[in-house]
mmCIF file of C-alpha atoms in Angstrom:
data_model
loop_
_atom_site.group_PDB
_atom_site.id
_atom_site.type_symbol
_atom_site.label_atom_id
_atom_site.label_comp_id
_atom_site.label_asym_id
_atom_site.label_seq_id
_atom_site.Cartn_x
_atom_site.Cartn_y
_atom_site.Cartn_z
ATOM 1 C CA MET A 1 70.802 121.136 73.427
ATOM 2 C CA ASN A 2 70.350 121.135 77.198
ATOM 3 C CA ARG A 3 72.130 118.316 78.946
ATOM 4 C CA PRO A 4 71.287 117.241 82.477
ATOM 5 C CA THR A 5 73.983 117.968 85.045
ATOM 6 C CA ASP A 6 74.963 116.111 88.150
ATOM 7 C CA GLU A 7 74.260 118.769 90.752
ATOM 8 C CA SER A 8 76.452 116.993 93.314
ATOM 9 C CA CYS A 9 79.503 117.775 91.168
ATOM 10 C CA PHE A 10 78.758 121.473 91.447
ATOM 11 C CA ALA A 11 77.919 121.626 95.143
ATOM 12 C CA ALA A 12 79.010 124.912 96.659
ATOM 13 C CA PHE A 13 81.730 124.920 99.267
ATOM 14 C CA PRO A 14 84.058 127.709 100.296
ATOM 15 C CA PRO A 15 87.260 128.142 98.286
ATOM 16 C CA ALA A 16 90.410 127.140 100.132
ATOM 17 C CA VAL A 17 94.153 127.437 99.695
ATOM 18 C CA LEU A 18 95.847 124.446 101.276
ATOM 19 C CA ARG A 19 99.531 124.540 102.135
ATOM 20 C CA PRO A 20 100.826 121.062 102.968
ATOM 21 C CA ALA A 21 103.716 122.447 105.042
ATOM 22 C CA GLU A 22 101.151 124.110 107.328
ATOM 23 C CA LEU A 23 98.798 121.125 107.628
ATOM 24 C CA THR A 24 98.854 118.226 110.061
ATOM 25 C CA SER A 25 100.191 114.978 108.696
ATOM 26 C CA PHE A 26 99.967 111.523 110.228
ATOM 27 C CA SER A 27 101.971 108.325 110.073
ATOM 28 C CA ARG A 28 100.529 105.515 107.979
ATOM 29 C CA GLY A 29 103.178 103.178 109.406
ATOM 30 C CA GLY A 30 106.151 101.595 107.677
ATOM 31 C CA GLY A 31 107.780 104.940 106.852
ATOM 32 C CA ALA A 32 104.818 106.544 105.051
ATOM 33 C CA ARG A 33 103.353 109.863 106.221
ATOM 34 C CA THR A 34 100.108 111.350 104.797
ATOM 35 C CA THR A 35 98.819 114.914 104.630
ATOM 36 C CA PRO A 36 95.105 115.173 103.731
ATOM 37 C CA LEU A 37 94.303 118.120 101.439
ATOM 38 C CA VAL A 38 90.848 118.432 99.850
ATOM 39 C CA ALA A 39 88.493 116.573 102.194
ATOM 40 C CA ARG A 40 85.225 116.975 104.049
ATOM 41 C CA SER A 41 87.100 119.101 106.593
ATOM 42 C CA VAL A 42 87.324 121.901 103.976
ATOM 43 C CA GLY A 43 83.832 121.282 102.634
ATOM 44 C CA ALA A 44 84.559 118.838 99.815
ATOM 45 C CA GLU A 45 81.565 116.760 98.792
ATOM 46 C CA VAL A 46 82.768 115.067 95.606
ATOM 47 C CA PHE A 47 86.426 113.920 95.805
ATOM 48 C CA LEU A 48 89.422 113.584 98.181
ATOM 49 C CA THR A 49 93.063 114.567 97.650
ATOM 50 C CA GLY A 50 96.227 114.438 99.684
ATOM 51 C CA GLN A 51 99.931 113.723 99.664
ATOM 52 C CA THR A 52 101.900 110.841 101.077
ATOM 53 C CA LEU A 53 105.648 111.018 101.736
ATOM 54 C CA PHE A 54 107.527 107.703 101.702
ATOM 55 C CA GLU A 55 110.894 107.451 103.436
ATOM 56 C CA GLY A 56 113.623 105.464 101.675
ATOM 57 C CA GLY A 57 112.478 101.879 101.147
ATOM 58 C CA ALA A 58 108.962 102.537 102.487
ATOM 59 C CA GLY A 59 105.806 101.128 100.941
ATOM 60 C CA ILE A 60 102.159 100.500 101.673
ATOM 61 C CA ALA A 61 100.211 97.253 101.718
ATOM 62 C CA LEU A 62 98.395 95.862 98.702
ATOM 63 C CA HIS A 63 94.862 97.293 98.784
ATOM 64 C CA THR A 64 91.751 98.220 96.800
ATOM 65 C CA HIS A 65 89.327 101.157 96.847
ATOM 66 C CA ASN A 66 85.590 101.428 96.254
ATOM 67 C CA CYS A 67 86.177 104.148 93.647
ATOM 68 C CA PRO A 68 88.807 105.089 91.041
ATOM 69 C CA GLU A 69 92.087 106.641 92.209
ATOM 70 C CA SER A 70 94.753 108.640 90.411
ATOM 71 C CA VAL A 71 98.274 109.057 91.780
ATOM 72 C CA THR A 72 100.978 111.436 90.524
ATOM 73 C CA ILE A 73 104.606 111.102 91.589
ATOM 74 C CA LEU A 74 105.714 114.528 92.844
ATOM 75 C CA GLU A 75 109.201 113.613 94.039
ATOM 76 C CA GLY A 76 111.495 110.604 93.708
ATOM 77 C CA ASP A 77 110.984 107.253 92.035
ATOM 78 C CA ALA A 78 108.275 104.701 92.767
ATOM 79 C CA ILE A 79 107.301 101.158 92.036
ATOM 80 C CA ALA A 80 103.559 100.870 91.481
ATOM 81 C CA GLU A 81 102.097 97.386 91.568
ATOM 82 C CA ILE A 82 98.738 97.466 89.785
ATOM 83 C CA ASP A 83 96.745 94.280 89.404
ATOM 84 C CA GLY A 84 99.891 92.140 89.683
ATOM 85 C CA THR A 85 102.084 94.144 87.286
ATOM 86 C CA GLU A 86 104.934 96.366 88.530
ATOM 87 C CA HIS A 87 105.597 99.725 86.879
ATOM 88 C CA HIS A 88 108.610 102.005 87.501
ATOM 89 C CA LEU A 89 107.432 105.605 87.895
ATOM 90 C CA THR A 90 109.322 108.856 88.150
ATOM 91 C CA ARG A 91 108.456 112.505 88.746
ATOM 92 C CA PHE A 92 105.097 113.555 87.260
ATOM 93 C CA ASP A 93 104.211 110.056 86.027
ATOM 94 C CA THR A 94 100.539 109.488 86.797
ATOM 95 C CA THR A 95 98.455 106.371 87.339
ATOM 96 C CA TYR A 96 94.759 105.680 87.065
ATOM 97 C CA VAL A 97 93.492 102.680 89.027
ATOM 98 C CA ALA A 98 89.900 101.525 88.625
ATOM 99 C CA ALA A 99 87.766 100.682 91.658
ATOM 100 C CA ASN A 100 88.395 97.267 93.230
ATOM 101 C CA THR A 101 91.791 96.837 91.521
ATOM 102 C CA PRO A 102 94.559 95.597 93.868
ATOM 103 C CA HIS A 103 97.488 98.010 93.922
ATOM 104 C CA ARG A 104 100.219 99.545 96.064
ATOM 105 C CA PHE A 105 103.068 102.022 95.858
ATOM 106 C CA ARG A 106 106.561 101.775 97.291
ATOM 107 C CA ASN A 107 109.641 103.940 97.191
ATOM 108 C CA ALA A 108 112.113 102.639 94.604
ATOM 109 C CA SER A 109 115.014 104.217 96.518
ATOM 110 C CA ALA A 110 116.408 102.876 99.771
ATOM 111 C CA SER A 111 117.616 106.323 100.825
ATOM 112 C CA GLU A 112 115.827 109.160 98.980
ATOM 113 C CA PRO A 113 112.244 110.247 99.770
ATOM 114 C CA MET A 114 109.320 109.732 97.397
ATOM 115 C CA ARG A 115 106.133 111.833 97.454
ATOM 116 C CA ILE A 116 102.792 111.202 95.758
ATOM 117 C CA LEU A 117 99.644 113.232 95.201
ATOM 118 C CA TRP A 118 96.525 111.035 95.387
ATOM 119 C CA ILE A 119 93.012 111.783 94.204
ATOM 120 C CA TYR A 120 89.983 109.614 94.925
ATOM 121 C CA ALA A 121 86.887 109.954 92.741
ATOM 122 C CA SER A 122 84.629 109.896 95.807
ATOM 123 C CA VAL A 123 84.556 111.787 99.084
ATOM 124 C CA ASP A 124 83.407 108.434 100.542
ATOM 125 C CA ALA A 125 86.510 106.529 99.380
ATOM 126 C CA THR A 126 87.435 103.400 101.321
ATOM 127 C CA ARG A 127 90.589 101.302 101.429
ATOM 128 C CA THR A 128 90.469 97.520 101.833
ATOM 129 C CA ILE A 129 93.738 95.803 102.736
ATOM 130 C CA VAL A 130 93.998 92.693 100.546
ATOM 131 C CA GLU A 131 95.822 90.570 103.143
ATOM 132 C CA THR A 132 93.365 91.195 106.002
ATOM 133 C CA GLY A 133 90.155 92.226 104.253
ATOM 134 C CA ILE A 134 89.856 95.160 106.673
ATOM 135 C CA THR A 135 88.044 98.133 105.119
ATOM 136 C CA ALA A 136 88.176 101.710 106.417
ATOM 137 C CA ARG A 137 87.232 105.109 105.068
ATOM 138 C CA VAL A 138 90.266 106.913 103.667
ATOM 139 C CA ASP A 139 89.290 110.121 105.497
ATOM 140 C CA ALA A 140 89.100 108.200 108.807
ATOM 141 C CA GLU A 141 92.654 106.822 108.645
ATOM 142 C CA ARG A 142 94.054 109.773 110.557
ATOM 143 C CA ASN A 143 91.773 108.965 113.506
ATOM 144 C CA GLN A 144 92.686 105.272 113.302
ATOM 145 C CA ALA A 145 96.424 106.064 113.280
ATOM 146 C CA ALA A 146 95.996 108.273 116.360
ATOM 147 C CA ALA A 147 94.048 105.535 118.179
ATOM 148 C CA GLU A 148 96.733 102.956 117.355
ATOM 149 C CA ARG A 149 99.418 105.176 118.947
ATOM 150 C CA ARG A 150 97.513 105.368 122.244
#
């Protein structure tokens, strides 16, 4: 049986090896620093990935996305608030958050770092801050952070 395929999922782009220690990271504010990995800049057309390092006690604002997101804890302990419920996460625990679901992550430790790997199910992922309603493309946040420092 021949099944139709979504050609966009198989779009050709050059293979890449990405080494976070060699890539540029940017401050997200509040003690969180992000390193984009798979993104349009390396030819991605389907999804986005990256890492965010949280200093002790750091967290990010409650927000939603226009697509599903998965987060894996790579280092440290986290508190994930997903749709009003808090979950304690440790190394390699993984979340799945559906589109338009309010959520946030914060470092459970006041002194030790916490690192996450995030994956968005769309290269056009956006983030909407719940408190302000401001929406921005996830892959544009680096440019916004640079503009805010000027």
